[in-house]
mmCIF file with all atom_site columns, C-alpha atoms in Angstrom:
data_model
loop_
_atom_site.group_PDB
_atom_site.id
_atom_site.type_symbol
_atom_site.label_atom_id
_atom_site.label_alt_id
_atom_site.label_comp_id
_atom_site.label_asym_id
_atom_site.label_entity_id
_atom_site.label_seq_id
_atom_site.pdbx_PDB_ins_code
_atom_site.Cartn_x
_atom_site.Cartn_y
_atom_site.Cartn_z
_atom_site.occupancy
_atom_site.B_iso_or_equiv
_atom_site.pdbx_formal_charge
_atom_site.auth_seq_id
_atom_site.auth_comp_id
_atom_site.auth_asym_id
_atom_site.auth_atom_id
_atom_site.pdbx_PDB_model_num
ATOM 1   C CA . UNK P 1 1   ? -55.175 -48.213 -13.670 1.00 0.00 ? 82  UNK P CA 1
ATOM 2   C CA . UNK P 1 2   ? -54.314 -50.306 -16.662 1.00 0.00 ? 83  UNK P CA 1
ATOM 3   C CA . UNK P 1 3   ? -50.959 -51.901 -17.182 1.00 0.00 ? 84  UNK P CA 1
ATOM 4   C CA . UNK P 1 4   ? -50.456 -49.829 -20.335 1.00 0.00 ? 85  UNK P CA 1
ATOM 5   C CA . UNK P 1 5   ? -51.064 -46.596 -18.444 1.00 0.00 ? 86  UNK P CA 1
ATOM 6   C CA . UNK P 1 6   ? -48.718 -47.643 -15.639 1.00 0.00 ? 87  UNK P CA 1
ATOM 7   C CA . UNK P 1 7   ? -46.073 -48.599 -18.162 1.00 0.00 ? 88  UNK P CA 1
ATOM 8   C CA . UNK P 1 8   ? -46.469 -45.264 -19.990 1.00 0.00 ? 89  UNK P CA 1
ATOM 9   C CA . UNK P 1 9   ? -46.135 -43.311 -16.721 1.00 0.00 ? 90  UNK P CA 1
ATOM 10  C CA . UNK P 1 10  ? -43.098 -45.396 -15.845 1.00 0.00 ? 91  UNK P CA 1
ATOM 11  C CA . UNK P 1 11  ? -41.505 -44.593 -19.223 1.00 0.00 ? 92  UNK P CA 1
ATOM 12  C CA . UNK P 1 12  ? -42.273 -40.876 -18.726 1.00 0.00 ? 93  UNK P CA 1
ATOM 13  C CA . UNK P 1 13  ? -40.635 -40.952 -15.295 1.00 0.00 ? 94  UNK P CA 1
ATOM 14  C CA . UNK P 1 14  ? -37.756 -42.940 -16.688 1.00 0.00 ? 95  UNK P CA 1
ATOM 15  C CA . UNK P 1 15  ? -37.332 -40.369 -19.487 1.00 0.00 ? 96  UNK P CA 1
ATOM 16  C CA . UNK P 1 16  ? -37.464 -37.482 -16.994 1.00 0.00 ? 97  UNK P CA 1
ATOM 17  C CA . UNK P 1 17  ? -34.886 -39.276 -14.840 1.00 0.00 ? 98  UNK P CA 1
ATOM 18  C CA . UNK P 1 18  ? -32.572 -39.671 -17.855 1.00 0.00 ? 99  UNK P CA 1
ATOM 19  C CA . UNK P 1 19  ? -33.008 -35.963 -18.631 1.00 0.00 ? 100 UNK P CA 1
ATOM 20  C CA . UNK P 1 20  ? -32.108 -35.122 -15.022 1.00 0.00 ? 101 UNK P CA 1
ATOM 21  C CA . UNK P 1 21  ? -29.068 -37.405 -15.198 1.00 0.00 ? 102 UNK P CA 1
ATOM 22  C CA . UNK P 1 22  ? -27.958 -35.667 -18.404 1.00 0.00 ? 103 UNK P CA 1
ATOM 23  C CA . UNK P 1 23  ? -28.431 -32.247 -16.799 1.00 0.00 ? 104 UNK P CA 1
ATOM 24  C CA . UNK P 1 24  ? -26.506 -33.326 -13.723 1.00 0.00 ? 105 UNK P CA 1
ATOM 25  C CA . UNK P 1 25  ? -23.706 -34.613 -15.948 1.00 0.00 ? 106 UNK P CA 1
ATOM 26  C CA . UNK P 1 26  ? -23.626 -31.308 -17.840 1.00 0.00 ? 107 UNK P CA 1
ATOM 27  C CA . UNK P 1 27  ? -23.648 -29.356 -14.589 1.00 0.00 ? 108 UNK P CA 1
ATOM 28  C CA . UNK P 1 28  ? -20.762 -31.461 -13.269 1.00 0.00 ? 109 UNK P CA 1
ATOM 29  C CA . UNK P 1 29  ? -18.775 -30.716 -16.434 1.00 0.00 ? 110 UNK P CA 1
ATOM 30  C CA . UNK P 1 30  ? -19.580 -27.008 -16.109 1.00 0.00 ? 111 UNK P CA 1
ATOM 31  C CA . UNK P 1 31  ? -18.472 -27.082 -12.472 1.00 0.00 ? 112 UNK P CA 1
ATOM 32  C CA . UNK P 1 32  ? -15.146 -28.689 -13.437 1.00 0.00 ? 113 UNK P CA 1
ATOM 33  C CA . UNK P 1 33  ? -14.617 -26.112 -16.186 1.00 0.00 ? 114 UNK P CA 1
ATOM 34  C CA . UNK P 1 34  ? -15.450 -23.267 -13.782 1.00 0.00 ? 115 UNK P CA 1
ATOM 35  C CA . UNK P 1 35  ? -13.033 -24.635 -11.181 1.00 0.00 ? 116 UNK P CA 1
ATOM 36  C CA . UNK P 1 36  ? -10.288 -24.755 -13.825 1.00 0.00 ? 117 UNK P CA 1
ATOM 37  C CA . UNK P 1 37  ? -11.156 -21.212 -14.920 1.00 0.00 ? 118 UNK P CA 1
ATOM 38  C CA . UNK P 1 38  ? -10.989 -19.998 -11.318 1.00 0.00 ? 119 UNK P CA 1
ATOM 39  C CA . UNK P 1 39  ? -7.550  -21.566 -10.897 1.00 0.00 ? 120 UNK P CA 1
ATOM 40  C CA . UNK P 1 40  ? -6.418  -20.025 -14.194 1.00 0.00 ? 121 UNK P CA 1
ATOM 41  C CA . UNK P 1 41  ? -7.793  -16.634 -13.141 1.00 0.00 ? 122 UNK P CA 1
ATOM 42  C CA . UNK P 1 42  ? -5.940  -16.828 -9.827  1.00 0.00 ? 123 UNK P CA 1
ATOM 43  C CA . UNK P 1 43  ? -2.734  -17.700 -11.692 1.00 0.00 ? 124 UNK P CA 1
ATOM 44  C CA . UNK P 1 44  ? -3.268  -14.750 -14.048 1.00 0.00 ? 125 UNK P CA 1
ATOM 45  C CA . UNK P 1 45  ? -3.889  -12.424 -11.078 1.00 0.00 ? 126 UNK P CA 1
ATOM 46  C CA . UNK P 1 46  ? -0.708  -13.684 -9.432  1.00 0.00 ? 127 UNK P CA 1
ATOM 47  C CA . UNK P 1 47  ? 1.240   -13.122 -12.659 1.00 0.00 ? 128 UNK P CA 1
ATOM 48  C CA . UNK P 1 48  ? -0.181  -9.598  -12.992 1.00 0.00 ? 129 UNK P CA 1
ATOM 49  C CA . UNK P 1 49  ? 0.728   -8.779  -9.385  1.00 0.00 ? 130 UNK P CA 1
ATOM 50  C CA . UNK P 1 50  ? 4.242   -10.137 -9.928  1.00 0.00 ? 131 UNK P CA 1
ATOM 51  C CA . UNK P 1 51  ? 4.607   -7.978  -13.035 1.00 0.00 ? 132 UNK P CA 1
ATOM 52  C CA . UNK P 1 52  ? 3.333   -4.903  -11.172 1.00 0.00 ? 133 UNK P CA 1
ATOM 53  C CA . UNK P 1 53  ? 5.791   -5.525  -8.336  1.00 0.00 ? 134 UNK P CA 1
ATOM 54  C CA . UNK P 1 54  ? 8.691   -5.839  -10.787 1.00 0.00 ? 135 UNK P CA 1
ATOM 55  C CA . UNK P 1 55  ? 7.585   -2.694  -12.611 1.00 0.00 ? 136 UNK P CA 1
ATOM 56  C CA . UNK P 1 56  ? 7.182   -0.756  -9.358  1.00 0.00 ? 137 UNK P CA 1
ATOM 57  C CA . UNK P 1 57  ? 10.569  -1.926  -8.138  1.00 0.00 ? 138 UNK P CA 1
ATOM 58  C CA . UNK P 1 58  ? 12.235  -0.714  -11.326 1.00 0.00 ? 139 UNK P CA 1
ATOM 59  C CA . UNK P 1 59  ? 10.316  2.545   -11.206 1.00 0.00 ? 140 UNK P CA 1
ATOM 60  C CA . UNK P 1 60  ? 11.158  3.067   -7.534  1.00 0.00 ? 141 UNK P CA 1
ATOM 61  C CA . UNK P 1 61  ? 14.853  2.413   -8.168  1.00 0.00 ? 142 UNK P CA 1
ATOM 62  C CA . UNK P 1 62  ? 14.854  4.921   -11.032 1.00 0.00 ? 143 UNK P CA 1
ATOM 63  C CA . UNK P 1 63  ? 13.032  7.499   -8.894  1.00 0.00 ? 144 UNK P CA 1
ATOM 64  C CA . UNK P 1 64  ? 15.548  7.007   -6.092  1.00 0.00 ? 145 UNK P CA 1
ATOM 65  C CA . UNK P 1 65  ? 18.423  7.496   -8.534  1.00 0.00 ? 146 UNK P CA 1
ATOM 66  C CA . UNK P 1 66  ? 16.948  10.729  -9.912  1.00 0.00 ? 147 UNK P CA 1
ATOM 67  C CA . UNK P 1 67  ? 16.039  12.093  -6.474  1.00 0.00 ? 148 UNK P CA 1
ATOM 68  C CA . UNK P 1 68  ? 19.583  11.436  -5.309  1.00 0.00 ? 149 UNK P CA 1
ATOM 69  C CA . UNK P 1 69  ? 21.073  13.191  -8.360  1.00 0.00 ? 150 UNK P CA 1
ATOM 70  C CA . UNK P 1 70  ? 18.788  16.220  -7.933  1.00 0.00 ? 151 UNK P CA 1
ATOM 71  C CA . UNK P 1 71  ? 19.423  16.354  -4.173  1.00 0.00 ? 152 UNK P CA 1
ATOM 72  C CA . UNK P 1 72  ? 23.167  16.396  -4.822  1.00 0.00 ? 153 UNK P CA 1
ATOM 73  C CA . UNK P 1 73  ? 22.554  19.453  -7.026  1.00 0.00 ? 154 UNK P CA 1
ATOM 74  C CA . UNK P 1 74  ? 20.859  21.225  -4.095  1.00 0.00 ? 155 UNK P CA 1
ATOM 75  C CA . UNK P 1 75  ? 17.165  20.672  -4.908  1.00 0.00 ? 156 UNK P CA 1
ATOM 76  C CA . UNK P 1 76  ? 15.468  20.676  -1.486  1.00 0.00 ? 157 UNK P CA 1
ATOM 77  C CA . UNK P 1 77  ? 12.277  19.003  -2.793  1.00 0.00 ? 158 UNK P CA 1
ATOM 78  C CA . UNK P 1 78  ? 14.427  16.177  -4.142  1.00 0.00 ? 159 UNK P CA 1
ATOM 79  C CA . UNK P 1 79  ? 16.109  16.003  -0.719  1.00 0.00 ? 160 UNK P CA 1
ATOM 80  C CA . UNK P 1 80  ? 12.720  15.563  0.921   1.00 0.00 ? 161 UNK P CA 1
ATOM 81  C CA . UNK P 1 81  ? 11.785  12.802  -1.539  1.00 0.00 ? 162 UNK P CA 1
ATOM 82  C CA . UNK P 1 82  ? 15.202  11.166  -1.183  1.00 0.00 ? 163 UNK P CA 1
ATOM 83  C CA . UNK P 1 83  ? 14.812  11.207  2.608   1.00 0.00 ? 164 UNK P CA 1
ATOM 84  C CA . UNK P 1 84  ? 11.397  9.555   2.267   1.00 0.00 ? 165 UNK P CA 1
ATOM 85  C CA . UNK P 1 85  ? 12.965  6.885   0.026   1.00 0.00 ? 166 UNK P CA 1
ATOM 86  C CA . UNK P 1 86  ? 15.516  6.092   2.733   1.00 0.00 ? 167 UNK P CA 1
ATOM 87  C CA . UNK P 1 87  ? 12.917  6.239   5.506   1.00 0.00 ? 168 UNK P CA 1
ATOM 88  C CA . UNK P 1 88  ? 10.529  3.837   3.744   1.00 0.00 ? 169 UNK P CA 1
ATOM 89  C CA . UNK P 1 89  ? 12.977  1.737   1.709   1.00 0.00 ? 170 UNK P CA 1
ATOM 90  C CA . UNK P 1 90  ? 11.661  2.952   -1.652  1.00 0.00 ? 171 UNK P CA 1
ATOM 91  C CA . UNK P 1 91  ? 14.107  2.071   -4.421  1.00 0.00 ? 172 UNK P CA 1
ATOM 92  C CA . UNK P 1 92  ? 16.847  1.442   -1.861  1.00 0.00 ? 173 UNK P CA 1
ATOM 93  C CA . UNK P 1 93  ? 17.459  -0.331  1.402   1.00 0.00 ? 174 UNK P CA 1
ATOM 94  C CA . UNK P 1 94  ? 15.544  1.157   4.307   1.00 0.00 ? 175 UNK P CA 1
ATOM 95  C CA . UNK P 1 95  ? 17.850  3.442   6.298   1.00 0.00 ? 176 UNK P CA 1
ATOM 96  C CA . UNK P 1 96  ? 15.929  5.671   8.749   1.00 0.00 ? 177 UNK P CA 1
ATOM 97  C CA . UNK P 1 97  ? 19.084  7.339   10.080  1.00 0.00 ? 178 UNK P CA 1
ATOM 98  C CA . UNK P 1 98  ? 20.176  8.414   6.584   1.00 0.00 ? 179 UNK P CA 1
ATOM 99  C CA . UNK P 1 99  ? 16.624  9.533   5.820   1.00 0.00 ? 180 UNK P CA 1
ATOM 100 C CA . UNK P 1 100 ? 16.539  11.613  8.999   1.00 0.00 ? 181 UNK P CA 1
ATOM 101 C CA . UNK P 1 101 ? 19.885  13.286  8.224   1.00 0.00 ? 182 UNK P CA 1
ATOM 102 C CA . UNK P 1 102 ? 18.804  14.218  4.698   1.00 0.00 ? 183 UNK P CA 1
ATOM 103 C CA . UNK P 1 103 ? 15.422  15.514  5.919   1.00 0.00 ? 184 UNK P CA 1
ATOM 104 C CA . UNK P 1 104 ? 17.073  17.560  8.679   1.00 0.00 ? 185 UNK P CA 1
ATOM 105 C CA . UNK P 1 105 ? 19.474  19.100  6.165   1.00 0.00 ? 186 UNK P CA 1
ATOM 106 C CA . UNK P 1 106 ? 16.517  20.216  4.015   1.00 0.00 ? 187 UNK P CA 1
ATOM 107 C CA . UNK P 1 107 ? 14.794  21.526  7.168   1.00 0.00 ? 188 UNK P CA 1
ATOM 108 C CA . UNK P 1 108 ? 17.881  23.493  8.152   1.00 0.00 ? 189 UNK P CA 1
ATOM 109 C CA . UNK P 1 109 ? 17.755  25.080  4.691   1.00 0.00 ? 190 UNK P CA 1
ATOM 110 C CA . UNK P 1 110 ? 14.401  26.578  5.699   1.00 0.00 ? 191 UNK P CA 1
ATOM 111 C CA . UNK P 1 111 ? 11.994  24.235  3.868   1.00 0.00 ? 192 UNK P CA 1
ATOM 112 C CA . UNK P 1 112 ? 8.740   24.362  5.874   1.00 0.00 ? 193 UNK P CA 1
ATOM 113 C CA . UNK P 1 113 ? 7.677   20.937  4.623   1.00 0.00 ? 194 UNK P CA 1
ATOM 114 C CA . UNK P 1 114 ? 11.033  19.414  5.591   1.00 0.00 ? 195 UNK P CA 1
ATOM 115 C CA . UNK P 1 115 ? 10.822  21.203  8.955   1.00 0.00 ? 196 UNK P CA 1
ATOM 116 C CA . UNK P 1 116 ? 7.420   19.630  9.557   1.00 0.00 ? 197 UNK P CA 1
ATOM 117 C CA . UNK P 1 117 ? 8.696   16.179  8.560   1.00 0.00 ? 198 UNK P CA 1
ATOM 118 C CA . UNK P 1 118 ? 11.778  16.638  10.755  1.00 0.00 ? 199 UNK P CA 1
ATOM 119 C CA . UNK P 1 119 ? 9.481   17.507  13.661  1.00 0.00 ? 200 UNK P CA 1
ATOM 120 C CA . UNK P 1 120 ? 7.520   14.333  12.925  1.00 0.00 ? 201 UNK P CA 1
ATOM 121 C CA . UNK P 1 121 ? 10.707  12.253  12.941  1.00 0.00 ? 202 UNK P CA 1
ATOM 122 C CA . UNK P 1 122 ? 11.821  13.738  16.268  1.00 0.00 ? 203 UNK P CA 1
ATOM 123 C CA . UNK P 1 123 ? 8.337   13.275  17.721  1.00 0.00 ? 204 UNK P CA 1
ATOM 124 C CA . UNK P 1 124 ? 8.234   9.611   16.688  1.00 0.00 ? 205 UNK P CA 1
ATOM 125 C CA . UNK P 1 125 ? 11.906  8.830   17.220  1.00 0.00 ? 206 UNK P CA 1
ATOM 126 C CA . UNK P 1 126 ? 12.420  7.632   13.653  1.00 0.00 ? 207 UNK P CA 1
ATOM 127 C CA . UNK P 1 127 ? 16.058  7.748   12.543  1.00 0.00 ? 208 UNK P CA 1
ATOM 128 C CA . UNK P 1 128 ? 16.937  9.702   15.661  1.00 0.00 ? 209 UNK P CA 1
ATOM 129 C CA . UNK P 1 129 ? 16.252  9.811   19.381  1.00 0.00 ? 210 UNK P CA 1
ATOM 130 C CA . UNK P 1 130 ? 12.687  10.747  20.271  1.00 0.00 ? 211 UNK P CA 1
ATOM 131 C CA . UNK P 1 131 ? 12.704  14.380  21.421  1.00 0.00 ? 212 UNK P CA 1
ATOM 132 C CA . UNK P 1 132 ? 9.449   16.317  21.780  1.00 0.00 ? 213 UNK P CA 1
ATOM 133 C CA . UNK P 1 133 ? 11.268  19.596  22.406  1.00 0.00 ? 214 UNK P CA 1
ATOM 134 C CA . UNK P 1 134 ? 13.229  19.325  19.149  1.00 0.00 ? 215 UNK P CA 1
ATOM 135 C CA . UNK P 1 135 ? 10.018  18.274  17.418  1.00 0.00 ? 216 UNK P CA 1
ATOM 136 C CA . UNK P 1 136 ? 8.319   21.410  18.722  1.00 0.00 ? 217 UNK P CA 1
ATOM 137 C CA . UNK P 1 137 ? 11.282  23.528  17.595  1.00 0.00 ? 218 UNK P CA 1
ATOM 138 C CA . UNK P 1 138 ? 10.970  22.303  13.995  1.00 0.00 ? 219 UNK P CA 1
ATOM 139 C CA . UNK P 1 139 ? 7.182   22.539  14.039  1.00 0.00 ? 220 UNK P CA 1
ATOM 140 C CA . UNK P 1 140 ? 7.497   26.165  15.207  1.00 0.00 ? 221 UNK P CA 1
ATOM 141 C CA . UNK P 1 141 ? 9.955   26.977  12.410  1.00 0.00 ? 222 UNK P CA 1
ATOM 142 C CA . UNK P 1 142 ? 7.534   25.543  9.849   1.00 0.00 ? 223 UNK P CA 1
ATOM 143 C CA . UNK P 1 143 ? 4.470   27.155  11.477  1.00 0.00 ? 224 UNK P CA 1
ATOM 144 C CA . UNK P 1 144 ? 6.174   30.562  11.307  1.00 0.00 ? 225 UNK P CA 1
ATOM 145 C CA . UNK P 1 145 ? 6.335   30.064  7.538   1.00 0.00 ? 226 UNK P CA 1
ATOM 146 C CA . UNK P 1 146 ? 2.616   29.231  7.405   1.00 0.00 ? 227 UNK P CA 1
ATOM 147 C CA . UNK P 1 147 ? 2.780   25.426  7.183   1.00 0.00 ? 228 UNK P CA 1
ATOM 148 C CA . UNK P 1 148 ? -0.772  24.382  8.303   1.00 0.00 ? 229 UNK P CA 1
ATOM 149 C CA . UNK P 1 149 ? 0.097   20.887  9.538   1.00 0.00 ? 230 UNK P CA 1
ATOM 150 C CA . UNK P 1 150 ? 2.966   22.301  11.592  1.00 0.00 ? 231 UNK P CA 1
ATOM 151 C CA . UNK P 1 151 ? 0.566   24.800  13.182  1.00 0.00 ? 232 UNK P CA 1
ATOM 152 C CA . UNK P 1 152 ? -1.716  21.949  14.219  1.00 0.00 ? 233 UNK P CA 1
ATOM 153 C CA . UNK P 1 153 ? 1.250   19.999  15.623  1.00 0.00 ? 234 UNK P CA 1
ATOM 154 C CA . UNK P 1 154 ? 2.410   23.047  17.640  1.00 0.00 ? 235 UNK P CA 1
ATOM 155 C CA . UNK P 1 155 ? -1.047  23.416  19.138  1.00 0.00 ? 236 UNK P CA 1
ATOM 156 C CA . UNK P 1 156 ? -1.172  19.697  20.012  1.00 0.00 ? 237 UNK P CA 1
ATOM 157 C CA . UNK P 1 157 ? 2.285   19.686  21.596  1.00 0.00 ? 238 UNK P CA 1
ATOM 158 C CA . UNK P 1 158 ? 1.640   22.906  23.533  1.00 0.00 ? 239 UNK P CA 1
ATOM 159 C CA . UNK P 1 159 ? -1.564  21.353  24.782  1.00 0.00 ? 240 UNK P CA 1
ATOM 160 C CA . UNK P 1 160 ? 0.654   18.659  26.294  1.00 0.00 ? 241 UNK P CA 1
ATOM 161 C CA . UNK P 1 161 ? 2.463   21.481  28.185  1.00 0.00 ? 242 UNK P CA 1
ATOM 162 C CA . UNK P 1 162 ? 5.763   21.350  26.326  1.00 0.00 ? 243 UNK P CA 1
ATOM 163 C CA . UNK P 1 163 ? 7.947   24.399  25.881  1.00 0.00 ? 244 UNK P CA 1
ATOM 164 C CA . UNK P 1 164 ? 10.505  24.930  23.169  1.00 0.00 ? 245 UNK P CA 1
ATOM 165 C CA . UNK P 1 165 ? 14.115  24.448  24.078  1.00 0.00 ? 246 UNK P CA 1
ATOM 166 C CA . UNK P 1 166 ? 16.825  25.127  21.540  1.00 0.00 ? 247 UNK P CA 1
ATOM 167 C CA . UNK P 1 167 ? 18.043  21.950  19.869  1.00 0.00 ? 248 UNK P CA 1
ATOM 168 C CA . UNK P 1 168 ? 21.439  20.736  20.992  1.00 0.00 ? 249 UNK P CA 1
#
């Protein structure tokens, strides 16, 4: 091989190496930009989640206020929703005992849905003492009105060999 040919091949390799160095430099810049974009995107997602939480909190507080007003006017569906707000801390401080009392009041007014929920609360001991017999009592009241979930609960509790006893 002649010196000229070797020198030409060397220059070609040197040129290719420079091209690779330029590409690597561009790729490094792209990587830095992408990393910054990822950080910015995460910040935007955090901001969006914060905004959603603030919006939900305001919405939940308004819903609680309106449920309470409607419940005070005797709306049993609003009572159920108000009880759920207290039970889960939606728009207000969590207060399972208050939620139970409101739900039981709606159940005692013959709402099959509230009767089913009251049975659930007795069965789980949420806001009140756990009492499977009282749970069965409320499930039976709801089942007699055709509430399908209450019927399934009655069957499950009877399978566990419970009998209804009047609530105290």
